[in-house]
Coordinates of C-alpha atoms in Angstrom, one line a residue:
M1 CA 220.5 158.1 -20.4
T2 CA 219.0 155.2 -18.4
V3 CA 218.1 156.7 -15.0
T4 CA 215.2 159.0 -14.6
L5 CA 214.0 160.8 -11.5
A6 CA 210.4 162.1 -11.5
G7 CA 210.4 161.6 -15.3
K8 CA 213.6 163.6 -15.9
P9 CA 217.0 162.2 -16.8
L10 CA 219.5 161.9 -14.0
Q11 CA 223.0 162.1 -15.3
Q12 CA 225.1 162.1 -12.2
V13 CA 225.1 161.9 -8.4
A14 CA 225.7 165.6 -8.2
S15 CA 222.3 166.2 -9.8
L16 CA 220.6 165.0 -6.5
S17 CA 219.7 167.4 -3.8
P18 CA 222.3 167.9 -1.0
E19 CA 220.2 165.8 1.3
G20 CA 219.9 163.1 -1.3
R21 CA 223.6 163.0 -2.1
L22 CA 224.5 162.8 1.6
S23 CA 221.9 160.1 2.3
L24 CA 223.0 158.1 -0.7
A25 CA 226.6 158.3 0.5
F26 CA 225.6 156.3 3.6
V27 CA 224.5 153.4 1.3
D28 CA 227.6 151.2 0.7
G29 CA 228.1 151.3 -3.0
G30 CA 225.2 153.7 -3.6
P31 CA 227.0 156.5 -5.4
E32 CA 229.0 154.1 -7.4
W33 CA 225.9 152.2 -8.5
L34 CA 224.2 155.4 -9.6
A35 CA 227.2 156.5 -11.6
W36 CA 227.3 153.1 -13.3
A37 CA 223.5 153.0 -13.9
A38 CA 223.5 156.5 -15.5
Q39 CA 225.8 155.1 -18.2
D40 CA 224.3 151.7 -18.6
V41 CA 222.5 151.7 -21.9
A42 CA 221.2 148.1 -21.5
S43 CA 218.8 148.8 -18.7
R44 CA 216.4 151.5 -17.6
Y45 CA 215.8 152.7 -14.0
D46 CA 212.9 155.0 -13.2
F47 CA 212.4 156.5 -9.7
A48 CA 209.4 158.6 -8.7
D49 CA 211.4 160.7 -6.3
E50 CA 214.7 160.8 -4.3
T51 CA 213.1 158.9 -1.5
T52 CA 212.2 156.0 -3.8
L53 CA 215.6 156.0 -5.3
L54 CA 217.3 155.8 -1.9
G55 CA 215.1 153.0 -0.7
Q56 CA 215.4 151.0 -3.8
V57 CA 219.1 151.4 -4.2
Q58 CA 219.7 150.3 -0.6
L59 CA 217.3 147.3 -1.0
G60 CA 218.6 146.4 -4.4
L61 CA 222.3 146.4 -3.4
H62 CA 222.0 144.8 0.1
A63 CA 218.6 143.1 0.2
S64 CA 217.9 145.1 3.4
R65 CA 216.1 148.4 4.0
L66 CA 218.8 149.3 6.6
A67 CA 222.1 150.9 5.8
L68 CA 224.9 150.3 8.3
L69 CA 226.9 153.3 9.6
P70 CA 229.7 151.2 11.1
N71 CA 231.5 154.0 13.0
L72 CA 228.3 155.1 14.6
E73 CA 227.2 151.5 15.1
L74 CA 223.8 152.6 13.6
M75 CA 221.5 150.7 11.3
V76 CA 219.0 153.0 9.7
S77 CA 217.1 153.4 6.4
P78 CA 218.6 156.0 4.1
V79 CA 215.0 157.1 3.6
K80 CA 214.9 158.0 7.3
L81 CA 218.3 159.7 7.0
M82 CA 217.0 162.1 4.3
T83 CA 214.3 163.4 6.8
L84 CA 217.0 164.5 9.3
G85 CA 217.9 167.7 7.4
L86 CA 221.1 168.9 5.9
T87 CA 222.8 170.1 9.1
D88 CA 222.2 166.9 11.0
L89 CA 223.3 164.8 7.9
R90 CA 226.6 166.7 7.7
T91 CA 227.2 166.1 11.4
L92 CA 226.6 162.3 11.0
A93 CA 228.8 162.3 8.0
R94 CA 231.7 163.9 9.9
A95 CA 231.3 161.4 12.7
E96 CA 231.1 158.5 10.4
T97 CA 234.3 159.5 8.6
G98 CA 236.3 159.7 11.8
D99 CA 235.5 163.0 13.6
G100 CA 235.5 161.9 17.3
S101 CA 235.8 165.3 18.9
A102 CA 233.8 165.9 22.0
A103 CA 231.6 168.5 20.3
T104 CA 230.7 166.1 17.4
V105 CA 230.0 163.2 19.8
A106 CA 227.7 165.4 21.8
Q107 CA 226.0 166.6 18.6
V108 CA 225.5 163.1 17.3
A109 CA 223.9 162.0 20.6
G110 CA 221.5 164.9 20.4
I111 CA 220.6 164.1 16.8
L112 CA 219.9 160.4 17.6
S113 CA 217.8 161.4 20.5
A114 CA 215.8 164.1 18.6
H115 CA 215.1 161.7 15.7
Q116 CA 214.5 158.6 18.0
L117 CA 217.3 156.6 16.4
A118 CA 218.8 153.7 18.3
A119 CA 222.4 152.7 17.9
R120 CA 223.8 149.4 18.9
R121 CA 224.4 150.4 22.5
D122 CA 220.8 151.5 22.8
L123 CA 219.4 148.3 21.4
A124 CA 221.8 146.3 23.7
A125 CA 220.1 148.0 26.7
G126 CA 216.9 146.1 25.9
A127 CA 218.7 142.8 25.8
A128 CA 220.5 143.6 29.0
W129 CA 217.2 144.5 30.7
L130 CA 215.8 141.1 29.7
S131 CA 218.9 139.5 31.2
E132 CA 218.3 141.3 34.5
L133 CA 214.7 139.9 34.4
G134 CA 216.0 136.4 33.7
L135 CA 214.2 136.3 30.4
A136 CA 217.1 136.6 27.9
D137 CA 216.6 133.0 26.9
A138 CA 212.8 133.0 26.7
P139 CA 211.7 131.4 23.4
I140 CA 209.9 134.5 22.1
F141 CA 213.2 136.5 22.0
Q142 CA 215.1 134.0 19.9
A143 CA 214.8 136.0 16.6
P144 CA 214.1 139.7 17.3
D145 CA 214.0 142.1 14.4
L146 CA 214.7 145.9 14.5
D147 CA 211.1 146.7 15.5
D148 CA 211.3 144.2 18.4
R149 CA 214.6 145.5 19.6
L150 CA 213.4 149.1 19.5
A151 CA 210.2 148.2 21.4
L152 CA 212.3 146.4 24.1
W153 CA 214.7 149.3 24.4
Q154 CA 211.8 151.7 24.9
L155 CA 210.3 149.4 27.5
A156 CA 213.6 149.2 29.3
C157 CA 213.8 153.0 29.4
M158 CA 210.3 153.4 30.8
A159 CA 210.5 154.7 34.3
P160 CA 209.4 152.2 37.0
P161 CA 206.2 152.6 39.0
T162 CA 206.6 155.0 41.9
S163 CA 206.4 152.7 44.8
D164 CA 208.8 150.7 47.0
A165 CA 207.5 147.5 45.2
A166 CA 208.5 148.8 41.8
P167 CA 211.2 146.2 41.0
A168 CA 208.9 143.4 42.1
L169 CA 206.0 144.7 40.0
R170 CA 208.2 145.0 36.9
Q171 CA 209.4 141.4 37.4
E172 CA 205.8 140.3 37.8
A173 CA 204.8 142.2 34.7
A174 CA 207.7 140.6 32.7
N175 CA 206.9 137.1 33.9
F176 CA 203.2 137.6 33.0
A177 CA 204.0 139.0 29.6
A178 CA 206.5 136.2 28.8
I179 CA 203.8 133.6 29.5
Q180 CA 201.0 135.4 27.5
A181 CA 203.0 136.7 24.5
R182 CA 204.0 135.0 21.3
T183 CA 206.1 137.8 19.9
P184 CA 208.4 140.5 21.4
L185 CA 205.9 143.2 20.5
E186 CA 203.2 141.3 22.3
F187 CA 205.5 141.0 25.3
C188 CA 205.7 144.8 25.4
D189 CA 201.9 145.1 25.2
Y190 CA 201.2 142.6 27.9
F191 CA 203.9 144.1 30.2
R192 CA 202.1 147.4 30.0
T193 CA 198.8 145.7 30.4
Y194 CA 199.9 144.1 33.6
L195 CA 201.1 147.3 35.2
A196 CA 197.9 149.1 34.2
R197 CA 195.6 146.4 35.4
T198 CA 197.3 146.0 38.7
A199 CA 197.9 149.7 39.5
G200 CA 195.2 149.6 42.2
L201 CA 196.2 146.3 43.7
A202 CA 199.3 147.3 45.6
S203 CA 198.1 145.5 48.8
A204 CA 197.3 142.3 46.9
S205 CA 199.6 139.4 46.7
P206 CA 201.7 138.7 43.5
Q207 CA 199.5 135.7 42.8
Q208 CA 196.3 137.8 43.2
R209 CA 197.6 140.4 40.8
A210 CA 198.6 137.8 38.2
D211 CA 195.2 136.2 38.5
A212 CA 193.4 139.5 38.1
A213 CA 195.4 140.3 34.9
A214 CA 194.9 136.8 33.5
A215 CA 191.1 137.1 34.2
T216 CA 191.0 140.4 32.3
L217 CA 192.7 138.9 29.3
R218 CA 190.3 135.9 29.3
V219 CA 187.4 138.3 29.1
L220 CA 188.8 140.9 26.7
L221 CA 190.6 138.8 24.0
P222 CA 187.4 137.1 22.5
L223 CA 185.7 140.4 22.4
L224 CA 188.4 142.2 20.5
F225 CA 188.7 140.1 17.3
G226 CA 186.6 142.7 15.5
T227 CA 189.0 145.5 16.3
L228 CA 191.6 144.3 13.9
D229 CA 190.0 145.7 10.7
C230 CA 192.1 148.5 9.3
P231 CA 192.4 150.6 6.0
Q232 CA 195.5 150.2 3.8
L233 CA 197.6 152.5 1.7
D234 CA 200.4 152.2 -0.8
G235 CA 203.8 153.6 0.1
L236 CA 204.5 156.3 2.6
P237 CA 201.6 158.7 2.7
S238 CA 201.5 162.4 3.7
P239 CA 199.4 163.4 6.7
A240 CA 196.7 164.7 4.3
Q241 CA 196.5 161.2 2.7
V242 CA 196.2 159.5 6.0
E243 CA 193.5 161.9 7.0
A244 CA 191.6 161.3 3.8
T245 CA 192.0 157.5 4.0
I246 CA 190.6 157.5 7.6
S247 CA 187.8 159.8 6.7
N248 CA 186.7 157.6 3.8
W249 CA 187.0 154.5 6.0
L250 CA 184.9 156.0 8.7
A251 CA 182.3 157.2 6.2
R252 CA 181.8 153.6 5.1
G253 CA 180.8 152.7 8.7
K254 CA 184.1 151.1 9.5
Q255 CA 186.4 151.6 12.5
V256 CA 190.2 152.1 12.5
G257 CA 191.4 149.1 14.4
F258 CA 194.7 147.8 15.9
A259 CA 197.7 146.2 14.3
R260 CA 197.5 143.2 16.8
L261 CA 195.2 141.8 19.4
S262 CA 197.6 142.4 22.3
Q263 CA 197.7 146.1 21.5
A264 CA 193.9 146.3 21.6
V265 CA 194.0 144.7 25.1
Q266 CA 196.7 147.1 26.3
Q267 CA 194.8 150.2 25.1
I268 CA 191.5 149.1 26.6
V269 CA 193.0 148.2 30.0
Q270 CA 195.1 151.4 30.1
H271 CA 192.4 153.9 28.9
T272 CA 189.2 152.5 30.3
H273 CA 187.9 151.9 33.8
L274 CA 186.6 148.4 33.9
Q275 CA 184.7 147.9 37.2
D276 CA 184.8 144.2 37.0
D277 CA 185.7 141.3 34.7
S278 CA 182.2 140.6 33.5
V279 CA 181.6 140.2 29.8
D280 CA 178.9 142.9 29.8
A281 CA 181.2 145.5 31.5
A282 CA 184.0 144.7 29.1
R283 CA 181.8 144.9 26.0
K284 CA 180.5 148.3 27.1
A285 CA 184.0 149.6 27.9
I286 CA 185.3 148.4 24.4
Q287 CA 182.3 150.0 22.6
L288 CA 182.7 153.3 24.4
Y289 CA 186.4 153.4 23.8
L290 CA 186.2 152.6 20.1
Q291 CA 183.4 155.1 19.5
S292 CA 185.3 157.8 21.3
A293 CA 188.5 157.0 19.3
Q294 CA 186.7 157.1 15.9
A295 CA 184.9 160.3 16.8
F296 CA 188.2 161.9 17.8
L297 CA 189.9 160.8 14.5
S298 CA 187.0 162.1 12.5
S299 CA 187.1 165.5 14.1
N300 CA 190.8 166.1 14.3
R301 CA 193.7 166.3 11.9
P302 CA 197.2 164.7 12.1
T303 CA 199.5 167.4 13.4
Q304 CA 202.8 165.7 12.5
G305 CA 204.3 162.6 11.0
R306 CA 207.4 160.8 12.2
L307 CA 209.2 158.3 10.0
G308 CA 210.6 155.2 11.8
Q309 CA 214.2 154.1 11.8
D310 CA 213.3 151.4 9.2
G311 CA 212.2 154.0 6.7
A312 CA 209.0 152.1 6.1
T313 CA 206.9 152.9 9.2
C314 CA 205.4 156.3 9.9
T315 CA 203.5 157.5 13.0
Y316 CA 201.0 160.3 12.8
T317 CA 200.1 162.3 15.9
Y318 CA 196.6 163.8 16.5
G319 CA 196.0 166.4 19.1
G320 CA 192.8 167.9 20.4
G321 CA 192.5 169.4 23.9
S322 CA 193.2 167.0 26.7
L323 CA 193.1 164.0 24.3
G324 CA 195.5 162.7 21.8
A325 CA 195.9 159.8 19.4
E326 CA 198.6 158.1 17.3
V327 CA 198.0 156.4 14.1
Q328 CA 200.7 154.2 12.5
V329 CA 201.2 153.3 8.8
G330 CA 203.2 150.1 8.8
P331 CA 205.6 148.7 6.1
G332 CA 202.7 147.0 4.4
G333 CA 200.6 150.2 4.3
V334 CA 198.2 149.1 7.1
V335 CA 196.8 152.1 8.9
S336 CA 196.2 151.2 12.6
L337 CA 195.4 153.0 15.8
Q338 CA 198.5 153.0 18.1
D339 CA 197.2 154.9 21.0
F340 CA 194.2 157.0 22.1
G341 CA 193.6 158.6 25.4
P342 CA 194.3 161.5 27.7
R343 CA 197.6 163.4 27.0
P344 CA 199.8 164.2 30.0
Q345 CA 199.3 167.7 31.3
P346 CA 202.0 170.0 32.5
G347 CA 203.1 168.9 36.0
V348 CA 201.2 165.6 35.8
L349 CA 202.9 162.3 35.5
N350 CA 201.7 159.6 33.1
E351 CA 202.2 155.9 32.8
E352 CA 205.4 156.3 30.7
N353 CA 207.2 158.3 33.3
A354 CA 205.5 157.2 36.5
G355 CA 204.0 153.8 35.8

């Protein structure tokens, strides 16, 4: 026998868990490969667990982490699929094999929403939004990957600022971000940065708002290079492993930083109250924010983890009273701070739903 799973021989596909079998069935050629490999005496295949098996079979057969579910027009890692649970997997399987009943269609929509999965029509919404803004042909959008398209979709779905000037402000923010950014993810960061920075400048002219946002960037960017230092892990860790890694990192006198500079800017602008654009004020705001974030991470535990559509990115949520944080472990194992600040309270709008 040439296939082992967690050190034990795996003789047939039926030996996998129900979730594992269903998830492998979404990999084109996956069940057939496993049946062949189990009988191939010339090679040996060892997998630590079913998650590893799913990811490596998908990658080995197709040189991509993402499996295509053509009927659902969904590209998703089989590793992510396995986290959906047996009931949801069976529903997706029915839909993928031709069940187009109204009940199944509604159930599939609920499943995709609950697990934050974006199908082709969702991803297309981000591209359509860029077209509306006149930015579809901007150079930074010439080669978007799944992460980029997901971020643009989420940005397109973000409710506009609650003012009569909302469409104009979003256009201003998009134009500003297109100039400042060098990647689609940076575009999303700078879009949010502009809205946060100009929130109190409704009576100013568009040029005055753009100048204010640009001035803030000029001050902040050189001061934030030191916020990019992050711990690193191997593979997809559990919440306990993330907590331990962060605790050890902080114990060494280090800080959990950001995945990219533009994200650091966005977080500082959104969650601090810079009184002016002086270097001293900015430095104090950064220091206070980072100290508060590290103290929060050290005194709270991740309450849940959410695997991304790519099956290689996981976001861990921390909660503690009126504050909250999100820490992300990326495909390369880098542990970075995604967000830290006040959590929306019942009956209170936040930036994501009110701008």
